[in-house]
Amino acid sequence: MTRRTRMNVYFDPALLGQVEALALRRNVSKSAVIEAAVASFLSGDTSERMEAALTRRLDRLGRQVEGLDEDLAVLGETLSLFIRFWMTVTPPLPEAARDAARAKGAERFEGFLQSLGRKLATGDRFLREVSRDLPGEGGAHVVPGADEGV
């Protein structure tokens, strides 16, 4: 049996409240919580554990940034291809048809914004769909949003 020595200490009431809450959550005594905290404070490996935790977090952030970089590259290529296609297939309009074309363009753009708003509200993003729909990655190759009429 381990012999324990009693010690009286004074705590700030807020700190004591945190100790009590942790003891309740973990279903251990307040003495066990304080003993573990003091042991951790006195051990020399605390900085090594903190460094390991920080390294894991930085690795995770690095992977997230790599994913964002890939998403940005896909968006850039998508926009570039769309602009090239649009400029290639869109003939110049005669002066008489420009007002009607502007009105139709504004109407279509409003429809696009509404469709975009619905898509963003659902949380299902285009780039996730693209990665699911790429051949060789397990998904069927379909055109996302083809039924939305935009």
PDB file of C-alpha atoms in Angstrom:
ATOM      1  CA  MET A   1       0.000   0.000   0.000  1.00  0.00           C
ATOM      2  CA  THR A   2       1.337   3.407  -0.993  1.00  0.00           C
ATOM      3  CA  ARG A   3       1.725   5.764   1.893  1.00  0.00           C
ATOM      4  CA  ARG A   4       0.372   9.258   1.268  1.00  0.00           C
ATOM      5  CA  THR A   5       1.088  12.406   3.220  1.00  0.00           C
ATOM      6  CA  ARG A   6      -1.627  14.928   3.814  1.00  0.00           C
ATOM      7  CA  MET A   7      -0.976  18.490   2.666  1.00  0.00           C
ATOM      8  CA  ASN A   8      -3.174  21.574   2.936  1.00  0.00           C
ATOM      9  CA  VAL A   9      -3.032  24.019   0.055  1.00  0.00           C
ATOM     10  CA  TYR A  10      -5.000  27.093  -0.920  1.00  0.00           C
ATOM     11  CA  PHE A  11      -6.548  27.619  -4.343  1.00  0.00           C
ATOM     12  CA  ASP A  12      -8.267  30.446  -6.109  1.00  0.00           C
ATOM     13  CA  PRO A  13     -12.012  29.616  -6.033  1.00  0.00           C
ATOM     14  CA  ALA A  14     -12.247  29.633  -9.834  1.00  0.00           C
ATOM     15  CA  LEU A  15      -9.319  27.217 -10.137  1.00  0.00           C
ATOM     16  CA  LEU A  16     -10.796  24.961  -7.477  1.00  0.00           C
ATOM     17  CA  GLY A  17     -14.062  24.958  -9.433  1.00  0.00           C
ATOM     18  CA  GLN A  18     -12.209  23.773 -12.521  1.00  0.00           C
ATOM     19  CA  VAL A  19     -10.498  21.020 -10.515  1.00  0.00           C
ATOM     20  CA  GLU A  20     -13.840  19.873  -9.100  1.00  0.00           C
ATOM     21  CA  ALA A  21     -15.461  19.887 -12.552  1.00  0.00           C
ATOM     22  CA  LEU A  22     -12.619  17.839 -14.034  1.00  0.00           C
ATOM     23  CA  ALA A  23     -12.764  15.366 -11.144  1.00  0.00           C
ATOM     24  CA  LEU A  24     -16.507  14.902 -11.731  1.00  0.00           C
ATOM     25  CA  ARG A  25     -16.080  14.466 -15.499  1.00  0.00           C
ATOM     26  CA  ARG A  26     -13.311  11.901 -15.086  1.00  0.00           C
ATOM     27  CA  ASN A  27     -14.948  10.262 -12.059  1.00  0.00           C
ATOM     28  CA  VAL A  28     -11.798  10.613  -9.927  1.00  0.00           C
ATOM     29  CA  SER A  29     -11.004  12.422  -6.707  1.00  0.00           C
ATOM     30  CA  LYS A  30      -9.837  16.036  -6.577  1.00  0.00           C
ATOM     31  CA  SER A  31      -6.633  14.763  -4.980  1.00  0.00           C
ATOM     32  CA  ALA A  32      -5.986  12.540  -8.011  1.00  0.00           C
ATOM     33  CA  VAL A  33      -6.466  15.483 -10.382  1.00  0.00           C
ATOM     34  CA  ILE A  34      -4.109  17.706  -8.383  1.00  0.00           C
ATOM     35  CA  GLU A  35      -1.565  14.921  -7.954  1.00  0.00           C
ATOM     36  CA  ALA A  36      -1.540  14.295 -11.728  1.00  0.00           C
ATOM     37  CA  ALA A  37      -1.192  18.028 -12.435  1.00  0.00           C
ATOM     38  CA  VAL A  38       1.741  18.400 -10.027  1.00  0.00           C
ATOM     39  CA  ALA A  39       3.427  15.264 -11.410  1.00  0.00           C
ATOM     40  CA  SER A  40       3.024  16.580 -14.959  1.00  0.00           C
ATOM     41  CA  PHE A  41       4.401  19.967 -13.913  1.00  0.00           C
ATOM     42  CA  LEU A  42       7.443  18.398 -12.274  1.00  0.00           C
ATOM     43  CA  SER A  43       8.200  15.858 -15.010  1.00  0.00           C
ATOM     44  CA  GLY A  44      10.776  16.787 -17.600  1.00  0.00           C
ATOM     45  CA  ASP A  45       8.904  15.401 -20.596  1.00  0.00           C
ATOM     46  CA  THR A  46       6.127  17.990 -20.568  1.00  0.00           C
ATOM     47  CA  SER A  47       7.797  20.109 -23.220  1.00  0.00           C
ATOM     48  CA  GLU A  48       8.376  17.013 -25.373  1.00  0.00           C
ATOM     49  CA  ARG A  49       4.697  16.063 -25.177  1.00  0.00           C
ATOM     50  CA  MET A  50       3.660  19.609 -26.020  1.00  0.00           C
ATOM     51  CA  GLU A  51       6.075  19.627 -28.962  1.00  0.00           C
ATOM     52  CA  ALA A  52       4.686  16.302 -30.207  1.00  0.00           C
ATOM     53  CA  ALA A  53       1.125  17.612 -29.949  1.00  0.00           C
ATOM     54  CA  LEU A  54       2.108  20.803 -31.762  1.00  0.00           C
ATOM     55  CA  THR A  55       3.841  18.778 -34.474  1.00  0.00           C
ATOM     56  CA  ARG A  56       0.700  16.671 -34.990  1.00  0.00           C
ATOM     57  CA  ARG A  57      -1.408  19.813 -35.278  1.00  0.00           C
ATOM     58  CA  LEU A  58       1.024  21.407 -37.740  1.00  0.00           C
ATOM     59  CA  ASP A  59       1.040  18.222 -39.835  1.00  0.00           C
ATOM     60  CA  ARG A  60      -2.759  18.243 -39.935  1.00  0.00           C
ATOM     61  CA  LEU A  61      -2.782  21.925 -40.934  1.00  0.00           C
ATOM     62  CA  GLY A  62      -0.195  21.208 -43.619  1.00  0.00           C
ATOM     63  CA  ARG A  63      -2.398  18.499 -45.120  1.00  0.00           C
ATOM     64  CA  GLN A  64      -5.384  20.859 -45.049  1.00  0.00           C
ATOM     65  CA  VAL A  65      -3.390  23.577 -46.829  1.00  0.00           C
ATOM     66  CA  GLU A  66      -2.301  21.062 -49.482  1.00  0.00           C
ATOM     67  CA  GLY A  67      -5.966  20.197 -50.031  1.00  0.00           C
ATOM     68  CA  LEU A  68      -6.856  23.873 -50.340  1.00  0.00           C
ATOM     69  CA  ASP A  69      -4.007  24.369 -52.800  1.00  0.00           C
ATOM     70  CA  GLU A  70      -5.361  21.543 -54.965  1.00  0.00           C
ATOM     71  CA  ASP A  71      -8.890  22.972 -54.750  1.00  0.00           C
ATOM     72  CA  LEU A  72      -7.609  26.390 -55.814  1.00  0.00           C
ATOM     73  CA  ALA A  73      -5.758  24.868 -58.780  1.00  0.00           C
ATOM     74  CA  VAL A  74      -8.950  23.068 -59.876  1.00  0.00           C
ATOM     75  CA  LEU A  75     -10.944  26.288 -59.582  1.00  0.00           C
ATOM     76  CA  GLY A  76      -8.364  28.239 -61.581  1.00  0.00           C
ATOM     77  CA  GLU A  77      -8.317  25.663 -64.370  1.00  0.00           C
ATOM     78  CA  THR A  78     -12.117  25.451 -64.391  1.00  0.00           C
ATOM     79  CA  LEU A  79     -12.503  29.207 -64.712  1.00  0.00           C
ATOM     80  CA  SER A  80      -9.802  29.393 -67.384  1.00  0.00           C
ATOM     81  CA  LEU A  81     -11.431  26.665 -69.485  1.00  0.00           C
ATOM     82  CA  PHE A  82     -14.874  28.233 -69.121  1.00  0.00           C
ATOM     83  CA  ILE A  83     -13.640  31.667 -70.181  1.00  0.00           C
ATOM     84  CA  ARG A  84     -11.771  30.205 -73.184  1.00  0.00           C
ATOM     85  CA  PHE A  85     -14.860  28.188 -74.208  1.00  0.00           C
ATOM     86  CA  TRP A  86     -17.188  31.168 -73.775  1.00  0.00           C
ATOM     87  CA  MET A  87     -14.942  33.463 -75.827  1.00  0.00           C
ATOM     88  CA  THR A  88     -14.605  30.836 -78.541  1.00  0.00           C
ATOM     89  CA  VAL A  89     -18.298  30.031 -79.039  1.00  0.00           C
ATOM     90  CA  THR A  90     -19.937  33.394 -78.346  1.00  0.00           C
ATOM     91  CA  PRO A  91     -20.382  35.418 -81.553  1.00  0.00           C
ATOM     92  CA  PRO A  92     -20.461  39.215 -81.378  1.00  0.00           C
ATOM     93  CA  LEU A  93     -23.977  40.634 -81.177  1.00  0.00           C
ATOM     94  CA  PRO A  94     -25.429  43.188 -83.543  1.00  0.00           C
ATOM     95  CA  GLU A  95     -26.133  46.555 -81.949  1.00  0.00           C
ATOM     96  CA  ALA A  96     -29.926  46.014 -82.062  1.00  0.00           C
ATOM     97  CA  ALA A  97     -29.748  42.778 -80.003  1.00  0.00           C
ATOM     98  CA  ARG A  98     -27.456  44.009 -77.214  1.00  0.00           C
ATOM     99  CA  ASP A  99     -30.164  45.379 -74.896  1.00  0.00           C
ATOM    100  CA  ALA A 100     -32.157  42.148 -75.089  1.00  0.00           C
ATOM    101  CA  ALA A 101     -28.964  40.138 -74.526  1.00  0.00           C
ATOM    102  CA  ARG A 102     -28.065  42.221 -71.451  1.00  0.00           C
ATOM    103  CA  ALA A 103     -31.549  41.657 -70.004  1.00  0.00           C
ATOM    104  CA  LYS A 104     -31.350  37.906 -70.656  1.00  0.00           C
ATOM    105  CA  GLY A 105     -27.834  37.835 -69.189  1.00  0.00           C
ATOM    106  CA  ALA A 106     -29.020  39.586 -66.020  1.00  0.00           C
ATOM    107  CA  GLU A 107     -31.889  37.087 -65.732  1.00  0.00           C
ATOM    108  CA  ARG A 108     -29.543  34.127 -66.157  1.00  0.00           C
ATOM    109  CA  PHE A 109     -27.042  35.576 -63.694  1.00  0.00           C
ATOM    110  CA  GLU A 110     -29.803  35.959 -61.090  1.00  0.00           C
ATOM    111  CA  GLY A 111     -30.707  32.290 -61.649  1.00  0.00           C
ATOM    112  CA  PHE A 112     -27.048  31.374 -61.264  1.00  0.00           C
ATOM    113  CA  LEU A 113     -26.796  33.272 -57.961  1.00  0.00           C
ATOM    114  CA  GLN A 114     -29.908  31.562 -56.627  1.00  0.00           C
ATOM    115  CA  SER A 115     -28.560  28.157 -57.623  1.00  0.00           C
ATOM    116  CA  LEU A 116     -25.209  28.985 -56.022  1.00  0.00           C
ATOM    117  CA  GLY A 117     -26.948  30.091 -52.820  1.00  0.00           C
ATOM    118  CA  ARG A 118     -28.863  26.808 -52.624  1.00  0.00           C
ATOM    119  CA  LYS A 119     -25.676  24.827 -53.228  1.00  0.00           C
ATOM    120  CA  LEU A 120     -23.740  26.702 -50.549  1.00  0.00           C
ATOM    121  CA  ALA A 121     -26.605  26.345 -48.078  1.00  0.00           C
ATOM    122  CA  THR A 122     -26.536  22.547 -48.389  1.00  0.00           C
ATOM    123  CA  GLY A 123     -22.804  22.393 -47.661  1.00  0.00           C
ATOM    124  CA  ASP A 124     -22.227  20.047 -50.609  1.00  0.00           C
ATOM    125  CA  ARG A 125     -19.434  21.654 -52.587  1.00  0.00           C
ATOM    126  CA  PHE A 126     -18.555  21.332 -56.256  1.00  0.00           C
ATOM    127  CA  LEU A 127     -14.977  20.259 -55.620  1.00  0.00           C
ATOM    128  CA  ARG A 128     -16.159  17.396 -53.418  1.00  0.00           C
ATOM    129  CA  GLU A 129     -18.495  16.326 -56.226  1.00  0.00           C
ATOM    130  CA  VAL A 130     -15.671  16.522 -58.745  1.00  0.00           C
ATOM    131  CA  SER A 131     -13.431  14.316 -56.621  1.00  0.00           C
ATOM    132  CA  ARG A 132     -16.274  11.797 -56.178  1.00  0.00           C
ATOM    133  CA  ASP A 133     -17.106  11.835 -59.887  1.00  0.00           C
ATOM    134  CA  LEU A 134     -13.611  11.431 -61.288  1.00  0.00           C
ATOM    135  CA  PRO A 135     -13.174   8.161 -63.180  1.00  0.00           C
ATOM    136  CA  GLY A 136     -10.887   5.782 -61.335  1.00  0.00           C
ATOM    137  CA  GLU A 137     -11.832   7.132 -57.924  1.00  0.00           C
ATOM    138  CA  GLY A 138     -14.851   4.942 -57.420  1.00  0.00           C
ATOM    139  CA  GLY A 139     -17.545   7.325 -58.630  1.00  0.00           C
ATOM    140  CA  ALA A 140     -19.639   7.361 -61.773  1.00  0.00           C
ATOM    141  CA  HIS A 141     -18.780  10.146 -64.181  1.00  0.00           C
ATOM    142  CA  VAL A 142     -21.768  12.526 -64.182  1.00  0.00           C
ATOM    143  CA  VAL A 143     -22.083  16.217 -64.750  1.00  0.00           C
ATOM    144  CA  PRO A 144     -22.826  17.837 -61.363  1.00  0.00           C
ATOM    145  CA  GLY A 145     -25.759  20.245 -61.304  1.00  0.00           C
ATOM    146  CA  ALA A 146     -26.880  19.360 -64.846  1.00  0.00           C
ATOM    147  CA  ASP A 147     -30.503  19.220 -63.713  1.00  0.00           C
ATOM    148  CA  GLU A 148     -30.524  22.672 -62.124  1.00  0.00           C
ATOM    149  CA  GLY A 149     -31.286  24.514 -65.367  1.00  0.00           C
ATOM    150  CA  VAL A 150     -28.577  27.137 -65.122  1.00  0.00           C
TER     151      VAL A 150
END
